[in-house]
Amino acid sequence: MNTTQPKTGQQVAAGVQPETKPCRFTSHQYRWLIDAGILTTEHRVELIEGEIRAMAPMGPAHRRSMRRLNTWLVLHAGDQYVVESQLTIDLAEGFAPNPDFILARWREDGYPEGENPGRDDVLLAIEVADSSLEYNLGEKALVYARTGIPELWVVDIPHRQVHVFIHPSADGYQSHAAAAEGETVTGLLIPNLELPVAEAL
């Protein structure tokens, strides 16, 4: 005669675990966490597919690139476009990344308080990548493409080059090229913006 004994807690733990799913946030909920001061710039997080993701910490090379790029962009584009650094932008429901830089359309209203540039305003997103290179060239580039950002530049610190992505689609950017140190990259929608790669490194 077969008898089935009840499993102990230890036996249950050793068996199949119940499926766990990440807690997903809406863009509104994420914005509330920021406005309430629960999430601050010190946390270095962004919203990707409804998940609050920790961003890679900045190393010395990343910080140097950020300083150089900021100076160059303000000098060369600041009088024609809005240059923002590490600003949360709402691209679509569940997607609120923090690009290292964006160049957005100049608007007469100057973007009222509480309103950040959105996907219809952003002409170019720029990411600086050192330890986060694979993520920025892969998943994050796909996010920008799927949400319609027309152009993405990824400063590739380890290989001392700049990746240029254009022509976004649901499957990713349809065109990807890389410019090496000593070369120049030119904006697709900002043709007067010509960045020497060396200025970004």
PDB file of C-alpha atoms in Angstrom:
ATOM      1  CA  MET A   1       0.000   0.000   0.000  1.00  0.00           C
ATOM      2  CA  ASN A   2       1.358   3.371  -1.058  1.00  0.00           C
ATOM      3  CA  THR A   3       1.113   6.233   1.399  1.00  0.00           C
ATOM      4  CA  THR A   4       2.140   9.774   0.608  1.00  0.00           C
ATOM      5  CA  GLN A   5       3.742  11.692   3.409  1.00  0.00           C
ATOM      6  CA  PRO A   6       3.349  15.482   3.505  1.00  0.00           C
ATOM      7  CA  LYS A   7       6.478  17.261   2.393  1.00  0.00           C
ATOM      8  CA  THR A   8       8.476  19.201   4.891  1.00  0.00           C
ATOM      9  CA  GLY A   9       9.373  22.852   4.281  1.00  0.00           C
ATOM     10  CA  GLN A  10      12.923  21.751   3.479  1.00  0.00           C
ATOM     11  CA  GLN A  11      11.684  19.293   0.848  1.00  0.00           C
ATOM     12  CA  VAL A  12       9.459  21.935  -0.747  1.00  0.00           C
ATOM     13  CA  ALA A  13      12.373  24.370  -0.884  1.00  0.00           C
ATOM     14  CA  ALA A  14      14.476  21.752  -2.653  1.00  0.00           C
ATOM     15  CA  GLY A  15      11.792  21.179  -5.281  1.00  0.00           C
ATOM     16  CA  VAL A  16      10.405  23.470  -7.961  1.00  0.00           C
ATOM     17  CA  GLN A  17      10.287  27.068  -6.831  1.00  0.00           C
ATOM     18  CA  PRO A  18       7.291  29.246  -7.670  1.00  0.00           C
ATOM     19  CA  GLU A  19       7.899  31.548 -10.627  1.00  0.00           C
ATOM     20  CA  THR A  20       8.871  35.060  -9.669  1.00  0.00           C
ATOM     21  CA  LYS A  21       8.379  38.107 -11.842  1.00  0.00           C
ATOM     22  CA  PRO A  22       9.950  41.550 -11.614  1.00  0.00           C
ATOM     23  CA  CYS A  23       7.822  44.381 -10.289  1.00  0.00           C
ATOM     24  CA  ARG A  24       7.058  46.665 -13.226  1.00  0.00           C
ATOM     25  CA  PHE A  25       6.284  50.367 -12.961  1.00  0.00           C
ATOM     26  CA  THR A  26       4.340  52.658 -15.241  1.00  0.00           C
ATOM     27  CA  SER A  27       5.989  55.846 -16.425  1.00  0.00           C
ATOM     28  CA  HIS A  28       3.626  57.796 -14.162  1.00  0.00           C
ATOM     29  CA  GLN A  29       4.612  55.756 -11.104  1.00  0.00           C
ATOM     30  CA  TYR A  30       8.301  56.177 -11.922  1.00  0.00           C
ATOM     31  CA  ARG A  31       7.874  59.943 -12.335  1.00  0.00           C
ATOM     32  CA  TRP A  32       6.085  60.060  -8.963  1.00  0.00           C
ATOM     33  CA  LEU A  33       9.031  58.292  -7.289  1.00  0.00           C
ATOM     34  CA  ILE A  34      11.329  60.981  -8.694  1.00  0.00           C
ATOM     35  CA  ASP A  35       9.071  63.924  -7.862  1.00  0.00           C
ATOM     36  CA  ALA A  36       8.586  62.603  -4.318  1.00  0.00           C
ATOM     37  CA  GLY A  37      12.352  62.470  -3.800  1.00  0.00           C
ATOM     38  CA  ILE A  38      12.359  58.694  -3.315  1.00  0.00           C
ATOM     39  CA  LEU A  39      14.597  58.340  -6.349  1.00  0.00           C
ATOM     40  CA  THR A  40      17.284  60.995  -6.744  1.00  0.00           C
ATOM     41  CA  THR A  41      20.238  61.578  -9.040  1.00  0.00           C
ATOM     42  CA  GLU A  42      22.389  59.767  -6.487  1.00  0.00           C
ATOM     43  CA  HIS A  43      20.576  56.519  -7.261  1.00  0.00           C
ATOM     44  CA  ARG A  44      21.615  56.546 -10.978  1.00  0.00           C
ATOM     45  CA  VAL A  45      18.663  54.525 -12.204  1.00  0.00           C
ATOM     46  CA  GLU A  46      16.433  54.533 -15.284  1.00  0.00           C
ATOM     47  CA  LEU A  47      13.183  52.886 -16.348  1.00  0.00           C
ATOM     48  CA  ILE A  48      13.555  50.232 -19.053  1.00  0.00           C
ATOM     49  CA  GLU A  49      10.580  48.033 -19.993  1.00  0.00           C
ATOM     50  CA  GLY A  50       8.904  49.010 -16.722  1.00  0.00           C
ATOM     51  CA  GLU A  51      11.902  47.893 -14.636  1.00  0.00           C
ATOM     52  CA  ILE A  52      13.966  50.303 -12.567  1.00  0.00           C
ATOM     53  CA  ARG A  53      17.510  49.517 -13.668  1.00  0.00           C
ATOM     54  CA  ALA A  54      20.690  50.544 -11.898  1.00  0.00           C
ATOM     55  CA  MET A  55      23.103  52.330 -14.218  1.00  0.00           C
ATOM     56  CA  ALA A  56      26.805  51.496 -14.250  1.00  0.00           C
ATOM     57  CA  PRO A  57      28.912  53.731 -11.994  1.00  0.00           C
ATOM     58  CA  MET A  58      31.098  56.311 -13.710  1.00  0.00           C
ATOM     59  CA  GLY A  59      34.794  55.599 -13.811  1.00  0.00           C
ATOM     60  CA  PRO A  60      37.486  58.244 -14.426  1.00  0.00           C
ATOM     61  CA  ALA A  61      37.470  57.732 -18.223  1.00  0.00           C
ATOM     62  CA  HIS A  62      33.677  58.091 -18.336  1.00  0.00           C
ATOM     63  CA  ARG A  63      33.763  61.302 -16.304  1.00  0.00           C
ATOM     64  CA  ARG A  64      36.510  62.735 -18.521  1.00  0.00           C
ATOM     65  CA  SER A  65      34.516  61.983 -21.661  1.00  0.00           C
ATOM     66  CA  MET A  66      31.416  63.574 -20.114  1.00  0.00           C
ATOM     67  CA  ARG A  67      33.303  66.788 -19.306  1.00  0.00           C
ATOM     68  CA  ARG A  68      34.829  67.029 -22.784  1.00  0.00           C
ATOM     69  CA  LEU A  69      31.551  66.304 -24.540  1.00  0.00           C
ATOM     70  CA  ASN A  70      29.617  68.767 -22.432  1.00  0.00           C
ATOM     71  CA  THR A  71      32.044  71.564 -23.232  1.00  0.00           C
ATOM     72  CA  TRP A  72      32.080  70.740 -26.943  1.00  0.00           C
ATOM     73  CA  LEU A  73      28.307  70.389 -27.308  1.00  0.00           C
ATOM     74  CA  VAL A  74      27.528  73.625 -25.490  1.00  0.00           C
ATOM     75  CA  LEU A  75      30.048  75.530 -27.625  1.00  0.00           C
ATOM     76  CA  HIS A  76      28.939  74.046 -30.950  1.00  0.00           C
ATOM     77  CA  ALA A  77      25.227  73.391 -30.537  1.00  0.00           C
ATOM     78  CA  GLY A  78      24.037  75.312 -27.518  1.00  0.00           C
ATOM     79  CA  ASP A  79      22.850  78.369 -29.458  1.00  0.00           C
ATOM     80  CA  GLN A  80      20.697  76.338 -31.879  1.00  0.00           C
ATOM     81  CA  TYR A  81      19.511  73.322 -29.914  1.00  0.00           C
ATOM     82  CA  VAL A  82      18.726  72.377 -26.345  1.00  0.00           C
ATOM     83  CA  VAL A  83      21.623  70.412 -24.836  1.00  0.00           C
ATOM     84  CA  GLU A  84      20.720  68.357 -21.768  1.00  0.00           C
ATOM     85  CA  SER A  85      22.884  65.994 -19.736  1.00  0.00           C
ATOM     86  CA  GLN A  86      21.616  62.952 -17.801  1.00  0.00           C
ATOM     87  CA  LEU A  87      18.014  64.085 -17.982  1.00  0.00           C
ATOM     88  CA  THR A  88      15.210  61.526 -17.675  1.00  0.00           C
ATOM     89  CA  ILE A  89      13.206  61.539 -20.912  1.00  0.00           C
ATOM     90  CA  ASP A  90       9.798  59.896 -21.302  1.00  0.00           C
ATOM     91  CA  LEU A  91       9.904  57.988 -24.571  1.00  0.00           C
ATOM     92  CA  ALA A  92       6.976  55.573 -24.253  1.00  0.00           C
ATOM     93  CA  GLU A  93       5.013  53.799 -21.543  1.00  0.00           C
ATOM     94  CA  GLY A  94       7.521  52.035 -19.301  1.00  0.00           C
ATOM     95  CA  PHE A  95      10.539  53.631 -20.980  1.00  0.00           C
ATOM     96  CA  ALA A  96      12.231  56.580 -19.256  1.00  0.00           C
ATOM     97  CA  PRO A  97      15.979  56.308 -19.869  1.00  0.00           C
ATOM     98  CA  ASN A  98      18.687  58.723 -18.756  1.00  0.00           C
ATOM     99  CA  PRO A  99      20.889  59.424 -21.790  1.00  0.00           C
ATOM    100  CA  ASP A 100      24.251  60.958 -21.032  1.00  0.00           C
ATOM    101  CA  PHE A 101      23.325  63.753 -23.475  1.00  0.00           C
ATOM    102  CA  ILE A 102      20.473  64.720 -25.740  1.00  0.00           C
ATOM    103  CA  LEU A 103      20.160  67.404 -28.363  1.00  0.00           C
ATOM    104  CA  ALA A 104      16.555  68.521 -28.622  1.00  0.00           C
ATOM    105  CA  ARG A 105      14.643  70.973 -30.774  1.00  0.00           C
ATOM    106  CA  TRP A 106      14.690  74.571 -29.656  1.00  0.00           C
ATOM    107  CA  ARG A 107      11.182  75.594 -28.586  1.00  0.00           C
ATOM    108  CA  GLU A 108       9.783  79.055 -28.028  1.00  0.00           C
ATOM    109  CA  ASP A 109       8.193  77.991 -24.740  1.00  0.00           C
ATOM    110  CA  GLY A 110      11.597  76.871 -23.462  1.00  0.00           C
ATOM    111  CA  TYR A 111      10.105  73.615 -22.176  1.00  0.00           C
ATOM    112  CA  PRO A 112       7.870  74.690 -19.255  1.00  0.00           C
ATOM    113  CA  GLU A 113       8.757  73.643 -15.716  1.00  0.00           C
ATOM    114  CA  GLY A 114       8.000  69.976 -15.191  1.00  0.00           C
ATOM    115  CA  GLU A 115       8.115  69.172 -18.919  1.00  0.00           C
ATOM    116  CA  ASN A 116      11.167  67.422 -20.310  1.00  0.00           C
ATOM    117  CA  PRO A 117      11.901  66.909 -23.999  1.00  0.00           C
ATOM    118  CA  GLY A 118      10.065  63.852 -25.319  1.00  0.00           C
ATOM    119  CA  ARG A 119      10.670  61.578 -28.269  1.00  0.00           C
ATOM    120  CA  ASP A 120       9.210  64.111 -30.713  1.00  0.00           C
ATOM    121  CA  ASP A 121      11.720  66.692 -29.477  1.00  0.00           C
ATOM    122  CA  VAL A 122      14.910  64.624 -29.276  1.00  0.00           C
ATOM    123  CA  LEU A 123      17.034  64.751 -32.423  1.00  0.00           C
ATOM    124  CA  LEU A 124      20.072  62.945 -31.063  1.00  0.00           C
ATOM    125  CA  ALA A 125      20.852  60.853 -27.989  1.00  0.00           C
ATOM    126  CA  ILE A 126      24.441  60.277 -26.876  1.00  0.00           C
ATOM    127  CA  GLU A 127      25.647  57.583 -24.504  1.00  0.00           C
ATOM    128  CA  VAL A 128      29.154  57.329 -23.079  1.00  0.00           C
ATOM    129  CA  ALA A 129      30.072  53.688 -22.528  1.00  0.00           C
ATOM    130  CA  ASP A 130      32.953  52.070 -20.707  1.00  0.00           C
ATOM    131  CA  SER A 131      31.928  49.073 -18.576  1.00  0.00           C
ATOM    132  CA  SER A 132      28.368  49.391 -19.955  1.00  0.00           C
ATOM    133  CA  LEU A 133      29.386  49.141 -23.628  1.00  0.00           C
ATOM    134  CA  GLU A 134      27.567  45.872 -24.389  1.00  0.00           C
ATOM    135  CA  TYR A 135      24.338  47.152 -22.816  1.00  0.00           C
ATOM    136  CA  ASN A 136      24.460  50.474 -24.662  1.00  0.00           C
ATOM    137  CA  LEU A 137      25.179  48.877 -28.035  1.00  0.00           C
ATOM    138  CA  GLY A 138      22.561  46.180 -27.470  1.00  0.00           C
ATOM    139  CA  GLU A 139      19.460  46.493 -25.335  1.00  0.00           C
ATOM    140  CA  LYS A 140      19.560  50.248 -24.816  1.00  0.00           C
ATOM    141  CA  ALA A 141      20.155  50.977 -28.503  1.00  0.00           C
ATOM    142  CA  LEU A 142      17.114  48.811 -29.238  1.00  0.00           C
ATOM    143  CA  VAL A 143      15.048  50.859 -26.766  1.00  0.00           C
ATOM    144  CA  TYR A 144      15.983  54.099 -28.511  1.00  0.00           C
ATOM    145  CA  ALA A 145      15.221  52.597 -31.927  1.00  0.00           C
ATOM    146  CA  ARG A 146      11.846  51.183 -30.917  1.00  0.00           C
ATOM    147  CA  THR A 147      10.762  54.481 -29.392  1.00  0.00           C
ATOM    148  CA  GLY A 148      11.714  56.430 -32.517  1.00  0.00           C
ATOM    149  CA  ILE A 149      14.845  58.355 -31.512  1.00  0.00           C
ATOM    150  CA  PRO A 150      16.223  59.228 -34.962  1.00  0.00           C
ATOM    151  CA  GLU A 151      19.903  59.001 -34.109  1.00  0.00           C
ATOM    152  CA  LEU A 152      22.093  57.551 -31.366  1.00  0.00           C
ATOM    153  CA  TRP A 153      25.805  58.021 -30.794  1.00  0.00           C
ATOM    154  CA  VAL A 154      27.622  55.689 -28.409  1.00  0.00           C
ATOM    155  CA  VAL A 155      31.073  56.827 -27.309  1.00  0.00           C
ATOM    156  CA  ASP A 156      33.043  53.591 -27.085  1.00  0.00           C
ATOM    157  CA  ILE A 157      35.788  54.356 -24.578  1.00  0.00           C
ATOM    158  CA  PRO A 158      37.525  50.916 -24.593  1.00  0.00           C
ATOM    159  CA  HIS A 159      37.978  50.955 -28.393  1.00  0.00           C
ATOM    160  CA  ARG A 160      38.317  54.741 -28.730  1.00  0.00           C
ATOM    161  CA  GLN A 161      35.611  55.211 -31.325  1.00  0.00           C
ATOM    162  CA  VAL A 162      32.057  56.502 -31.709  1.00  0.00           C
ATOM    163  CA  HIS A 163      29.224  54.276 -32.930  1.00  0.00           C
ATOM    164  CA  VAL A 164      26.554  55.989 -35.009  1.00  0.00           C
ATOM    165  CA  PHE A 165      23.061  54.481 -35.254  1.00  0.00           C
ATOM    166  CA  ILE A 166      20.422  55.914 -37.629  1.00  0.00           C
ATOM    167  CA  HIS A 167      17.086  54.931 -39.199  1.00  0.00           C
ATOM    168  CA  PRO A 168      15.185  53.502 -36.206  1.00  0.00           C
ATOM    169  CA  SER A 169      12.684  50.655 -36.533  1.00  0.00           C
ATOM    170  CA  ALA A 170      10.915  48.131 -34.307  1.00  0.00           C
ATOM    171  CA  ASP A 171      13.801  45.723 -34.968  1.00  0.00           C
ATOM    172  CA  GLY A 172      16.518  48.207 -34.074  1.00  0.00           C
ATOM    173  CA  TYR A 173      18.484  50.779 -36.012  1.00  0.00           C
ATOM    174  CA  GLN A 174      18.806  49.889 -39.681  1.00  0.00           C
ATOM    175  CA  SER A 175      22.213  51.523 -40.066  1.00  0.00           C
ATOM    176  CA  HIS A 176      25.221  51.266 -37.744  1.00  0.00           C
ATOM    177  CA  ALA A 177      28.731  52.546 -38.407  1.00  0.00           C
ATOM    178  CA  ALA A 178      31.739  53.355 -36.237  1.00  0.00           C
ATOM    179  CA  ALA A 179      34.157  56.257 -36.565  1.00  0.00           C
ATOM    180  CA  ALA A 180      37.661  55.889 -35.197  1.00  0.00           C
ATOM    181  CA  GLU A 181      39.814  58.422 -33.404  1.00  0.00           C
ATOM    182  CA  GLY A 182      41.016  60.915 -36.003  1.00  0.00           C
ATOM    183  CA  GLU A 183      37.675  60.794 -37.849  1.00  0.00           C
ATOM    184  CA  THR A 184      34.551  62.948 -37.520  1.00  0.00           C
ATOM    185  CA  VAL A 185      30.884  62.071 -37.046  1.00  0.00           C
ATOM    186  CA  THR A 186      28.116  64.238 -38.469  1.00  0.00           C
ATOM    187  CA  GLY A 187      24.540  64.511 -37.237  1.00  0.00           C
ATOM    188  CA  LEU A 188      21.820  63.164 -39.517  1.00  0.00           C
ATOM    189  CA  LEU A 189      19.211  65.766 -38.572  1.00  0.00           C
ATOM    190  CA  ILE A 190      21.839  68.253 -37.426  1.00  0.00           C
ATOM    191  CA  PRO A 191      24.177  68.348 -40.443  1.00  0.00           C
ATOM    192  CA  ASN A 192      26.120  71.320 -39.081  1.00  0.00           C
ATOM    193  CA  LEU A 193      27.091  69.247 -36.042  1.00  0.00           C
ATOM    194  CA  GLU A 194      30.456  67.643 -36.810  1.00  0.00           C
ATOM    195  CA  LEU A 195      32.102  66.016 -33.808  1.00  0.00           C
ATOM    196  CA  PRO A 196      35.772  65.014 -34.010  1.00  0.00           C
ATOM    197  CA  VAL A 197      35.894  61.625 -32.287  1.00  0.00           C
ATOM    198  CA  ALA A 198      38.949  62.695 -30.304  1.00  0.00           C
ATOM    199  CA  GLU A 199      36.849  65.404 -28.622  1.00  0.00           C
ATOM    200  CA  ALA A 200      34.632  62.714 -27.068  1.00  0.00           C
ATOM    201  CA  LEU A 201      37.429  60.616 -25.557  1.00  0.00           C
TER     202      LEU A 201
END
